[in-house]
PDB file of C-alpha atoms in Angstrom:
ATOM      1  CA  MET I   5       0.000   0.000   0.000  1.00 51.00           C
ATOM      2  CA  LYS I   6       1.300   3.475  -0.881  1.00 59.00           C
ATOM      3  CA  LYS I   7       2.395   5.737   1.966  1.00 64.00           C
ATOM      4  CA  ASN I   8      -0.152   8.377   0.946  1.00 80.00           C
ATOM      5  CA  HIS I   9      -2.996   5.847   1.094  1.00 85.00           C
ATOM      6  CA  LYS I  10      -4.933   4.263   3.966  1.00 91.00           C
ATOM      7  CA  ILE I  11      -7.578   1.543   4.175  1.00 92.00           C
ATOM      8  CA  PHE I  12     -11.015   3.183   4.586  1.00 95.00           C
ATOM      9  CA  PRO I  13     -14.544   1.670   4.712  1.00 96.00           C
ATOM     10  CA  VAL I  14     -16.407   1.937   1.408  1.00 96.00           C
ATOM     11  CA  HIS I  15     -19.718   0.091   1.850  1.00 96.00           C
ATOM     12  CA  THR I  16     -21.536  -2.309   4.158  1.00 97.00           C
ATOM     13  CA  THR I  17     -23.675  -5.212   2.959  1.00 97.00           C
ATOM     14  CA  ILE I  18     -27.352  -5.083   3.949  1.00 97.00           C
ATOM     15  CA  ALA I  19     -27.566  -8.542   5.480  1.00 97.00           C
ATOM     16  CA  GLU I  20     -28.202 -10.358   8.744  1.00 97.00           C
ATOM     17  CA  VAL I  21     -24.443 -10.285   9.228  1.00 97.00           C
ATOM     18  CA  PRO I  22     -23.447  -6.931   7.701  1.00 97.00           C
ATOM     19  CA  ILE I  23     -19.894  -6.883   6.365  1.00 96.00           C
ATOM     20  CA  THR I  24     -18.071  -3.586   5.880  1.00 97.00           C
ATOM     21  CA  HIS I  25     -15.763  -3.686   2.872  1.00 95.00           C
ATOM     22  CA  CYS I  26     -12.742  -1.401   2.699  1.00 94.00           C
ATOM     23  CA  ARG I  27     -10.357  -0.070   0.092  1.00 92.00           C
ATOM     24  CA  SER I  28      -6.971   1.621  -0.107  1.00 91.00           C
ATOM     25  CA  LEU I  29      -7.680   5.308  -0.817  1.00 93.00           C
ATOM     26  CA  SER I  30      -5.791   8.575  -0.844  1.00 91.00           C
ATOM     27  CA  SER I  31      -6.824  11.647   1.122  1.00 92.00           C
ATOM     28  CA  LYS I  32      -8.302  13.062  -2.112  1.00 93.00           C
ATOM     29  CA  VAL I  33     -11.369  10.887  -1.502  1.00 95.00           C
ATOM     30  CA  PHE I  34     -12.487  13.396   1.133  1.00 96.00           C
ATOM     31  CA  ASP I  35     -12.375  16.319  -1.311  1.00 95.00           C
ATOM     32  CA  TYR I  36     -15.512  15.171  -3.121  1.00 95.00           C
ATOM     33  CA  PRO I  37     -19.063  16.303  -2.205  1.00 95.00           C
ATOM     34  CA  PHE I  38     -19.882  12.693  -1.272  1.00 97.00           C
ATOM     35  CA  PHE I  39     -17.413  10.116   0.030  1.00 97.00           C
ATOM     36  CA  ASN I  40     -18.510   7.264  -2.244  1.00 96.00           C
ATOM     37  CA  GLU I  41     -18.320   9.485  -5.311  1.00 95.00           C
ATOM     38  CA  GLY I  42     -14.657  10.063  -4.510  1.00 94.00           C
ATOM     39  CA  ALA I  43     -14.068   6.374  -3.772  1.00 93.00           C
ATOM     40  CA  GLN I  44     -15.577   5.409  -7.131  1.00 92.00           C
ATOM     41  CA  GLU I  45     -13.452   7.918  -9.054  1.00 90.00           C
ATOM     42  CA  ILE I  46     -10.238   6.828  -7.341  1.00 85.00           C
ATOM     43  CA  ARG I  47     -11.112   3.163  -7.860  1.00 79.00           C
ATOM     44  CA  LYS I  48     -11.232   3.669 -11.646  1.00 78.00           C
ATOM     45  CA  LYS I  49      -7.527   4.463 -11.592  1.00 74.00           C
ATOM     46  CA  GLN I  50      -6.561   1.468  -9.451  1.00 68.00           C
ATOM     47  CA  GLN I  51      -5.926  -2.097 -10.446  1.00 61.00           C
ATOM     48  CA  HIS I  52      -8.603  -4.549  -9.337  1.00 58.00           C
ATOM     49  CA  ILE I  53      -7.386  -5.814  -5.974  1.00 61.00           C
ATOM     50  CA  GLU I  54      -9.372  -7.480  -3.223  1.00 61.00           C
ATOM     51  CA  TYR I  55      -9.118  -5.333  -0.118  1.00 73.00           C
ATOM     52  CA  PRO I  56      -9.928  -6.361   3.440  1.00 84.00           C
ATOM     53  CA  THR I  57     -13.152  -6.092   5.386  1.00 89.00           C
ATOM     54  CA  LEU I  58     -13.401  -4.048   8.564  1.00 87.00           C
ATOM     55  CA  ASP I  59     -12.970  -7.198  10.667  1.00 83.00           C
ATOM     56  CA  ASP I  60      -9.662  -7.904   8.938  1.00 79.00           C
ATOM     57  CA  LEU I  61      -8.355  -4.581  10.245  1.00 75.00           C
ATOM     58  CA  ASN I  62      -9.152  -5.238  13.906  1.00 64.00           C
ATOM     59  CA  ASP I  63      -5.597  -6.195  14.751  1.00 59.00           C
ATOM     60  CA  THR I  64      -4.105  -3.163  13.025  1.00 60.00           C
ATOM     61  CA  PRO I  65      -3.410  -0.492  15.667  1.00 64.00           C
ATOM     62  CA  ILE I  66      -4.167   3.154  14.847  1.00 65.00           C
ATOM     63  CA  PRO I  67      -1.577   5.232  16.707  1.00 68.00           C
ATOM     64  CA  GLU I  68      -3.589   8.451  16.882  1.00 88.00           C
ATOM     65  CA  LEU I  69      -7.096   9.328  15.757  1.00 95.00           C
ATOM     66  CA  LEU I  70      -8.182  12.639  14.268  1.00 97.00           C
ATOM     67  CA  GLN I  71     -10.274  14.795  16.591  1.00 97.00           C
ATOM     68  CA  LEU I  72     -13.988  14.108  16.157  1.00 98.00           C
ATOM     69  CA  LYS I  73     -15.473  17.601  16.026  1.00 98.00           C
ATOM     70  CA  GLY I  74     -19.096  16.945  15.155  1.00 98.00           C
ATOM     71  CA  PHE I  75     -22.004  15.321  13.326  1.00 98.00           C
ATOM     72  CA  ILE I  76     -24.290  16.973  10.774  1.00 98.00           C
ATOM     73  CA  PHE I  77     -27.870  15.714  10.431  1.00 97.00           C
ATOM     74  CA  HIS I  78     -30.443  17.287   8.130  1.00 97.00           C
ATOM     75  CA  THR I  79     -33.922  17.207   6.615  1.00 95.00           C
ATOM     76  CA  SER I  80     -32.779  16.507   3.000  1.00 96.00           C
ATOM     77  CA  HIS I  81     -32.306  18.942   0.128  1.00 95.00           C
ATOM     78  CA  CYS I  82     -31.549  21.688   2.628  1.00 96.00           C
ATOM     79  CA  GLY I  83     -27.995  22.798   1.862  1.00 96.00           C
ATOM     80  CA  SER I  84     -26.117  20.173   3.886  1.00 97.00           C
ATOM     81  CA  THR I  85     -23.771  19.486   0.965  1.00 97.00           C
ATOM     82  CA  LEU I  86     -23.135  23.220   0.648  1.00 97.00           C
ATOM     83  CA  LEU I  87     -22.081  23.351   4.299  1.00 98.00           C
ATOM     84  CA  THR I  88     -19.838  20.339   3.654  1.00 97.00           C
ATOM     85  CA  ARG I  89     -18.148  22.190   0.787  1.00 96.00           C
ATOM     86  CA  MET I  90     -17.662  25.271   2.952  1.00 97.00           C
ATOM     87  CA  LEU I  91     -16.018  23.244   5.719  1.00 98.00           C
ATOM     88  CA  GLN I  92     -13.867  21.359   3.205  1.00 96.00           C
ATOM     89  CA  THR I  93     -12.056  24.576   2.303  1.00 95.00           C
ATOM     90  CA  SER I  94      -9.896  24.121   5.422  1.00 96.00           C
ATOM     91  CA  ASP I  95      -6.949  21.753   4.992  1.00 94.00           C
ATOM     92  CA  GLN I  96      -7.281  20.846   8.667  1.00 96.00           C
ATOM     93  CA  ILE I  97     -10.774  19.373   8.363  1.00 97.00           C
ATOM     94  CA  ARG I  98     -11.775  16.005   6.905  1.00 98.00           C
ATOM     95  CA  MET I  99     -15.414  15.779   5.875  1.00 98.00           C
ATOM     96  CA  VAL I 100     -16.912  12.290   5.639  1.00 98.00           C
ATOM     97  CA  SER I 101     -20.113  12.804   3.690  1.00 98.00           C
ATOM     98  CA  GLU I 102     -22.965  10.269   3.496  1.00 98.00           C
ATOM     99  CA  THR I 103     -20.789   7.157   3.336  1.00 98.00           C
ATOM    100  CA  GLU I 104     -22.443   3.932   2.223  1.00 98.00           C
ATOM    101  CA  ALA I 105     -20.469   2.108   4.917  1.00 98.00           C
ATOM    102  CA  ILE I 106     -22.747   3.692   7.518  1.00 98.00           C
ATOM    103  CA  ASN I 107     -25.887   3.710   5.335  1.00 98.00           C
ATOM    104  CA  GLY I 108     -25.612  -0.016   4.678  1.00 98.00           C
ATOM    105  CA  LEU I 109     -25.075  -0.806   8.348  1.00 98.00           C
ATOM    106  CA  LEU I 110     -28.110   1.224   9.430  1.00 98.00           C
ATOM    107  CA  LEU I 111     -30.323  -0.366   6.785  1.00 97.00           C
ATOM    108  CA  ALA I 112     -29.183  -3.794   7.944  1.00 97.00           C
ATOM    109  CA  TYR I 113     -30.041  -2.735  11.497  1.00 97.00           C
ATOM    110  CA  ILE I 114     -33.661  -1.870  10.736  1.00 95.00           C
ATOM    111  CA  LEU I 115     -34.380  -4.487   8.067  1.00 95.00           C
ATOM    112  CA  HIS I 116     -32.789  -7.470   9.818  1.00 95.00           C
ATOM    113  CA  LYS I 117     -33.387  -6.422  13.441  1.00 94.00           C
ATOM    114  CA  ILE I 118     -29.739  -6.771  14.446  1.00 97.00           C
ATOM    115  CA  PRO I 119     -29.046  -6.172  18.166  1.00 97.00           C
ATOM    116  CA  LYS I 120     -28.289  -2.535  18.857  1.00 97.00           C
ATOM    117  CA  THR I 121     -25.077  -3.222  20.765  1.00 97.00           C
ATOM    118  CA  GLN I 122     -23.733  -5.240  17.829  1.00 97.00           C
ATOM    119  CA  VAL I 123     -24.519  -2.432  15.398  1.00 98.00           C
ATOM    120  CA  GLN I 124     -22.994   0.190  17.683  1.00 98.00           C
ATOM    121  CA  GLU I 125     -19.779  -1.800  17.951  1.00 97.00           C
ATOM    122  CA  GLN I 126     -19.470  -1.955  14.162  1.00 97.00           C
ATOM    123  CA  LEU I 127     -20.526   1.686  13.778  1.00 98.00           C
ATOM    124  CA  GLN I 128     -17.795   2.843  16.147  1.00 97.00           C
ATOM    125  CA  LYS I 129     -15.198   0.794  14.262  1.00 96.00           C
ATOM    126  CA  ILE I 130     -16.289   2.412  10.993  1.00 97.00           C
ATOM    127  CA  ILE I 131     -16.125   5.914  12.457  1.00 97.00           C
ATOM    128  CA  ASN I 132     -12.717   5.266  14.012  1.00 96.00           C
ATOM    129  CA  CYS I 133     -11.398   3.926  10.719  1.00 95.00           C
ATOM    130  CA  TYR I 134     -12.336   7.220   9.043  1.00 97.00           C
ATOM    131  CA  ARG I 135     -10.394   9.007  11.798  1.00 96.00           C
ATOM    132  CA  GLN I 136      -7.064   7.559  10.677  1.00 94.00           C
ATOM    133  CA  PRO I 137      -4.512  10.329  10.119  1.00 94.00           C
ATOM    134  CA  LEU I 138      -3.552  10.986   6.503  1.00 93.00           C
ATOM    135  CA  GLY I 139      -2.303  14.222   4.989  1.00 88.00           C
ATOM    136  CA  ASN I 140      -2.640  17.564   6.800  1.00 91.00           C
ATOM    137  CA  GLU I 141      -6.023  16.915   8.414  1.00 95.00           C
ATOM    138  CA  THR I 142      -6.276  17.039  12.202  1.00 96.00           C
ATOM    139  CA  GLN I 143     -10.073  17.099  12.674  1.00 98.00           C
ATOM    140  CA  VAL I 144     -13.030  15.218  11.235  1.00 98.00           C
ATOM    141  CA  ILE I 145     -16.751  15.960  10.852  1.00 98.00           C
ATOM    142  CA  PHE I 146     -19.360  13.476   9.613  1.00 98.00           C
ATOM    143  CA  LYS I 147     -22.317  14.549   7.487  1.00 98.00           C
ATOM    144  CA  PHE I 148     -24.958  11.828   7.409  1.00 98.00           C
ATOM    145  CA  THR I 149     -27.651  10.918   4.891  1.00 98.00           C
ATOM    146  CA  SER I 150     -30.937  12.557   5.916  1.00 97.00           C
ATOM    147  CA  TRP I 151     -32.775   9.391   7.035  1.00 97.00           C
ATOM    148  CA  ASN I 152     -29.892   8.489   9.381  1.00 97.00           C
ATOM    149  CA  VAL I 153     -31.540  10.840  11.879  1.00 97.00           C
ATOM    150  CA  PHE I 154     -34.128   8.094  12.545  1.00 96.00           C
ATOM    151  CA  MET I 155     -31.333   6.051  14.152  1.00 96.00           C
ATOM    152  CA  ILE I 156     -29.819   8.966  16.001  1.00 95.00           C
ATOM    153  CA  GLU I 157     -29.974   7.193  19.377  1.00 94.00           C
ATOM    154  CA  LEU I 158     -27.188   4.888  18.156  1.00 97.00           C
ATOM    155  CA  PHE I 159     -24.920   7.909  17.764  1.00 97.00           C
ATOM    156  CA  LEU I 160     -26.025   9.700  20.932  1.00 94.00           C
ATOM    157  CA  GLU I 161     -25.244   6.714  23.128  1.00 95.00           C
ATOM    158  CA  LEU I 162     -21.790   6.292  21.602  1.00 97.00           C
ATOM    159  CA  TYR I 163     -20.929  10.005  21.444  1.00 96.00           C
ATOM    160  CA  PRO I 164     -22.993  11.837  24.084  1.00 94.00           C
ATOM    161  CA  THR I 165     -20.785  14.962  24.132  1.00 95.00           C
ATOM    162  CA  THR I 166     -20.128  15.302  20.396  1.00 96.00           C
ATOM    163  CA  LYS I 167     -21.456  18.534  18.899  1.00 97.00           C
ATOM    164  CA  LEU I 168     -24.459  18.191  16.580  1.00 96.00           C
ATOM    165  CA  ILE I 169     -25.917  20.378  13.876  1.00 97.00           C
ATOM    166  CA  TYR I 170     -29.341  19.899  12.333  1.00 97.00           C
ATOM    167  CA  ILE I 171     -30.115  21.680   9.056  1.00 98.00           C
ATOM    168  CA  ASP I 172     -33.723  22.353   8.116  1.00 97.00           C
ATOM    169  CA  ARG I 173     -35.587  24.114   5.333  1.00 97.00           C
ATOM    170  CA  LYS I 174     -39.168  25.146   4.627  1.00 97.00           C
ATOM    171  CA  THR I 175     -41.250  22.027   4.072  1.00 97.00           C
ATOM    172  CA  GLU I 176     -42.716  23.085   0.741  1.00 97.00           C
ATOM    173  CA  GLU I 177     -39.241  23.897  -0.606  1.00 97.00           C
ATOM    174  CA  VAL I 178     -37.830  20.520   0.469  1.00 97.00           C
ATOM    175  CA  VAL I 179     -40.767  18.617  -1.032  1.00 97.00           C
ATOM    176  CA  SER I 180     -40.620  20.594  -4.283  1.00 96.00           C
ATOM    177  CA  SER I 181     -36.889  19.872  -4.609  1.00 95.00           C
ATOM    178  CA  LEU I 182     -37.365  16.163  -3.845  1.00 96.00           C
ATOM    179  CA  LEU I 183     -40.140  15.860  -6.435  1.00 95.00           C
ATOM    180  CA  LYS I 184     -37.938  17.455  -9.096  1.00 94.00           C
ATOM    181  CA  SER I 185     -34.908  15.295  -8.390  1.00 91.00           C
ATOM    182  CA  ASP I 186     -36.815  12.075  -7.613  1.00 86.00           C
ATOM    183  CA  GLY I 187     -33.733  10.815  -5.792  1.00 85.00           C
ATOM    184  CA  GLY I 188     -32.835   9.842  -2.241  1.00 87.00           C
ATOM    185  CA  ILE I 189     -35.831   9.357   0.020  1.00 91.00           C
ATOM    186  CA  ALA I 190     -38.171  10.294  -2.861  1.00 92.00           C
ATOM    187  CA  ARG I 191     -37.351   6.936  -4.445  1.00 92.00           C
ATOM    188  CA  TRP I 192     -38.932   5.127  -1.517  1.00 90.00           C
ATOM    189  CA  TRP I 193     -42.344   6.027  -2.929  1.00 91.00           C
ATOM    190  CA  ASN I 194     -41.604   3.935  -6.021  1.00 87.00           C
ATOM    191  CA  HIS I 195     -40.833   0.722  -4.102  1.00 85.00           C
ATOM    192  CA  PRO I 196     -43.487  -1.923  -4.924  1.00 84.00           C
ATOM    193  CA  VAL I 197     -43.781  -2.885  -1.232  1.00 83.00           C
ATOM    194  CA  ASP I 198     -43.702  -0.751   1.901  1.00 84.00           C
ATOM    195  CA  HIS I 199     -41.120  -2.883   3.729  1.00 83.00           C
ATOM    196  CA  LEU I 200     -38.705   0.071   3.864  1.00 87.00           C
ATOM    197  CA  ARG I 201     -41.188   2.953   4.038  1.00 88.00           C
ATOM    198  CA  LYS I 202     -42.981   1.627   7.121  1.00 87.00           C
ATOM    199  CA  HIS I 203     -39.866   2.139   9.252  1.00 90.00           C
ATOM    200  CA  PHE I 204     -39.954   5.906   8.675  1.00 93.00           C
ATOM    201  CA  VAL I 205     -43.633   6.866   8.812  1.00 91.00           C
ATOM    202  CA  ALA I 206     -45.933   7.350  11.782  1.00 90.00           C
ATOM    203  CA  LYS I 207     -48.027   4.408  12.916  1.00 87.00           C
ATOM    204  CA  GLY I 208     -51.341   4.330  11.086  1.00 86.00           C
ATOM    205  CA  TYR I 209     -50.224   6.757   8.362  1.00 87.00           C
ATOM    206  CA  GLN I 210     -52.050   6.044   5.096  1.00 85.00           C
ATOM    207  CA  TYR I 211     -50.258   6.641   1.801  1.00 77.00           C
ATOM    208  CA  THR I 212     -52.081   9.048  -0.500  1.00 85.00           C
ATOM    209  CA  THR I 213     -50.023  11.016  -3.041  1.00 93.00           C
ATOM    210  CA  LYS I 214     -46.256  11.172  -3.403  1.00 94.00           C
ATOM    211  CA  GLU I 215     -46.306  14.834  -2.348  1.00 95.00           C
ATOM    212  CA  ASP I 216     -48.251  13.981   0.817  1.00 95.00           C
ATOM    213  CA  PHE I 217     -45.865  11.118   1.565  1.00 94.00           C
ATOM    214  CA  LEU I 218     -42.785  13.347   1.257  1.00 95.00           C
ATOM    215  CA  THR I 219     -44.399  16.099   3.339  1.00 96.00           C
ATOM    216  CA  HIS I 220     -45.103  13.551   6.062  1.00 95.00           C
ATOM    217  CA  LEU I 221     -41.545  12.202   5.835  1.00 95.00           C
ATOM    218  CA  VAL I 222     -40.020  15.676   6.246  1.00 96.00           C
ATOM    219  CA  LYS I 223     -42.125  16.221   9.369  1.00 95.00           C
ATOM    220  CA  GLN I 224     -41.043  12.809  10.673  1.00 95.00           C
ATOM    221  CA  HIS I 225     -37.404  13.880  10.352  1.00 96.00           C
ATOM    222  CA  ARG I 226     -38.143  16.807  12.651  1.00 95.00           C
ATOM    223  CA  THR I 227     -39.759  14.612  15.300  1.00 94.00           C
ATOM    224  CA  GLN I 228     -36.409  12.867  15.691  1.00 93.00           C
ATOM    225  CA  VAL I 229     -34.637  16.175  16.295  1.00 90.00           C
ATOM    226  CA  ALA I 230     -36.957  16.964  19.201  1.00 85.00           C
ATOM    227  CA  ILE I 231     -35.103  14.419  21.370  1.00 77.00           C
ATOM    228  CA  LEU I 232     -31.658  15.903  20.731  1.00 75.00           C
ATOM    229  CA  PRO I 233     -29.880  17.457  23.738  1.00 71.00           C
ATOM    230  CA  ASN I 234     -29.763  21.244  23.609  1.00 77.00           C
ATOM    231  CA  LYS I 235     -26.254  21.352  25.084  1.00 86.00           C
ATOM    232  CA  THR I 236     -24.718  19.770  21.988  1.00 94.00           C
ATOM    233  CA  LEU I 237     -27.270  20.756  19.327  1.00 95.00           C
ATOM    234  CA  TYR I 238     -27.297  23.812  17.075  1.00 96.00           C
ATOM    235  CA  LYS I 239     -30.243  24.106  14.661  1.00 96.00           C
ATOM    236  CA  ILE I 240     -29.762  26.039  11.446  1.00 97.00           C
ATOM    237  CA  THR I 241     -31.937  26.729   8.403  1.00 97.00           C
ATOM    238  CA  TYR I 242     -31.202  27.004   4.698  1.00 97.00           C
ATOM    239  CA  PRO I 243     -30.350  29.480   3.227  1.00 95.00           C
ATOM    240  CA  THR I 244     -29.820  31.732   6.259  1.00 96.00           C
ATOM    241  CA  PHE I 245     -27.132  29.471   7.724  1.00 97.00           C
ATOM    242  CA  ILE I 246     -24.718  30.673   5.024  1.00 96.00           C
ATOM    243  CA  LYS I 247     -24.409  33.936   6.958  1.00 96.00           C
ATOM    244  CA  GLU I 248     -23.928  32.001  10.217  1.00 97.00           C
ATOM    245  CA  PHE I 249     -20.768  30.186   9.145  1.00 97.00           C
ATOM    246  CA  LYS I 250     -18.607  31.743  11.865  1.00 96.00           C
ATOM    247  CA  THR I 251     -21.160  30.701  14.500  1.00 97.00           C
ATOM    248  CA  ILE I 252     -21.181  27.175  13.071  1.00 98.00           C
ATOM    249  CA  CYS I 253     -17.393  27.069  13.382  1.00 97.00           C
ATOM    250  CA  THR I 254     -17.655  28.240  16.983  1.00 97.00           C
ATOM    251  CA  HIS I 255     -20.211  25.527  17.753  1.00 97.00           C
ATOM    252  CA  PHE I 256     -17.914  22.842  16.332  1.00 98.00           C
ATOM    253  CA  GLU I 257     -14.960  24.451  18.127  1.00 97.00           C
ATOM    254  CA  LEU I 258     -13.154  25.071  14.847  1.00 97.00           C
ATOM    255  CA  THR I 259     -10.641  27.819  14.228  1.00 95.00           C
ATOM    256  CA  PHE I 260     -10.808  29.297  10.736  1.00 95.00           C
ATOM    257  CA  SER I 261      -8.367  31.992   9.662  1.00 93.00           C
ATOM    258  CA  PRO I 262      -9.753  35.081   7.863  1.00 94.00           C
ATOM    259  CA  GLN I 263      -8.429  33.584   4.623  1.00 94.00           C
ATOM    260  CA  GLU I 264     -10.248  30.308   5.295  1.00 94.00           C
ATOM    261  CA  ILE I 265     -13.478  32.157   6.099  1.00 95.00           C
ATOM    262  CA  GLU I 266     -13.143  33.992   2.799  1.00 95.00           C
ATOM    263  CA  ALA I 267     -12.564  30.697   0.948  1.00 95.00           C
ATOM    264  CA  ALA I 268     -15.607  29.136   2.647  1.00 96.00           C
ATOM    265  CA  GLU I 269     -17.798  32.070   1.626  1.00 94.00           C
ATOM    266  CA  LYS I 270     -16.484  31.834  -1.931  1.00 95.00           C
ATOM    267  CA  ALA I 271     -17.507  28.159  -2.022  1.00 94.00           C
ATOM    268  CA  THR I 272     -21.161  29.295  -1.942  1.00 94.00           C
ATOM    269  CA  THR I 273     -20.789  30.690  -5.465  1.00 93.00           C
ATOM    270  CA  TYR I 274     -20.376  27.179  -6.939  1.00 90.00           C
ATOM    271  CA  TYR I 275     -22.724  24.212  -7.307  1.00 88.00           C
ATOM    272  CA  SER I 276     -22.119  22.146  -4.190  1.00 93.00           C
ATOM    273  CA  LYS I 277     -22.917  18.701  -5.609  1.00 89.00           C
ATOM    274  CA  THR I 278     -20.282  18.708  -8.346  1.00 88.00           C
ATOM    275  CA  SER I 279     -16.592  18.045  -7.839  1.00 82.00           C
ATOM    276  CA  GLN I 280     -15.785  20.631 -10.526  1.00 80.00           C
ATOM    277  CA  LYS I 281     -16.063  24.358  -9.844  1.00 81.00           C
ATOM    278  CA  VAL I 282     -19.226  25.267 -11.733  1.00 80.00           C
ATOM    279  CA  VAL I 283     -20.593  28.723 -10.948  1.00 81.00           C
ATOM    280  CA  TYR I 284     -24.049  28.537  -9.350  1.00 76.00           C
ATOM    281  CA  SER I 285     -26.769  30.337 -11.256  1.00 68.00           C
ATOM    282  CA  LYS I 286     -30.353  30.783 -10.056  1.00 63.00           C
ATOM    283  CA  GLN I 287     -32.790  30.043 -12.844  1.00 52.00           C
TER     284      GLN I 287
END
């Protein structure tokens, strides 16, 4: 393995015994809007090699972990990727964004009813693996996929003092955006059976239209946030949070130089979900 590479989790199988598969990756993987997008791009340039699972790495000691500075949860389509891009402008901060290693584990948890303690043990191993030092980074922040908030108790029990941010947006704007993109949680509506949907809707909720379903789902996200501890939680709203970036840094106990603040603000002028710098234009 190259000196500028480390073994990081890439995805977890959704099975009764979930297995987290890993791959040798450079620090560039964390420069992408989404972790797995970076992993896929880097993989194209590598020879096909079988890499270990997370269990294979258990005996490999990690001398020093990066500081875990916080978790970002959100409603969906509310600017969470934009905040990720703003934070990524600092060379000191590693952003782990919506990794399928965690998504797969959480889906296995709810679909196969795996014991919570077993899932938490694997979850902590995954998080610690992403905290391996590589490059100039000294701190790490995780941004989760929106529906991960439904399993937030797993994270709270493991990391009770870790700082949290929840990003929200007006319901009608979120729903409108989801309907246009038809991705993420909007795809759940198209599943022929409700085996997945039923885990995220209120008991007794009757499906009507796709718009009604998504509106209900957005509200369900917020019910999860109500249990979050105020001491570690900071709620923000899109798009006003863009002007609160310094306060967000303070909440996460991050120190940005004036130059880094300027770079973070400049990041808002580009589309956040592309790895290339494409100037954002409202149409």
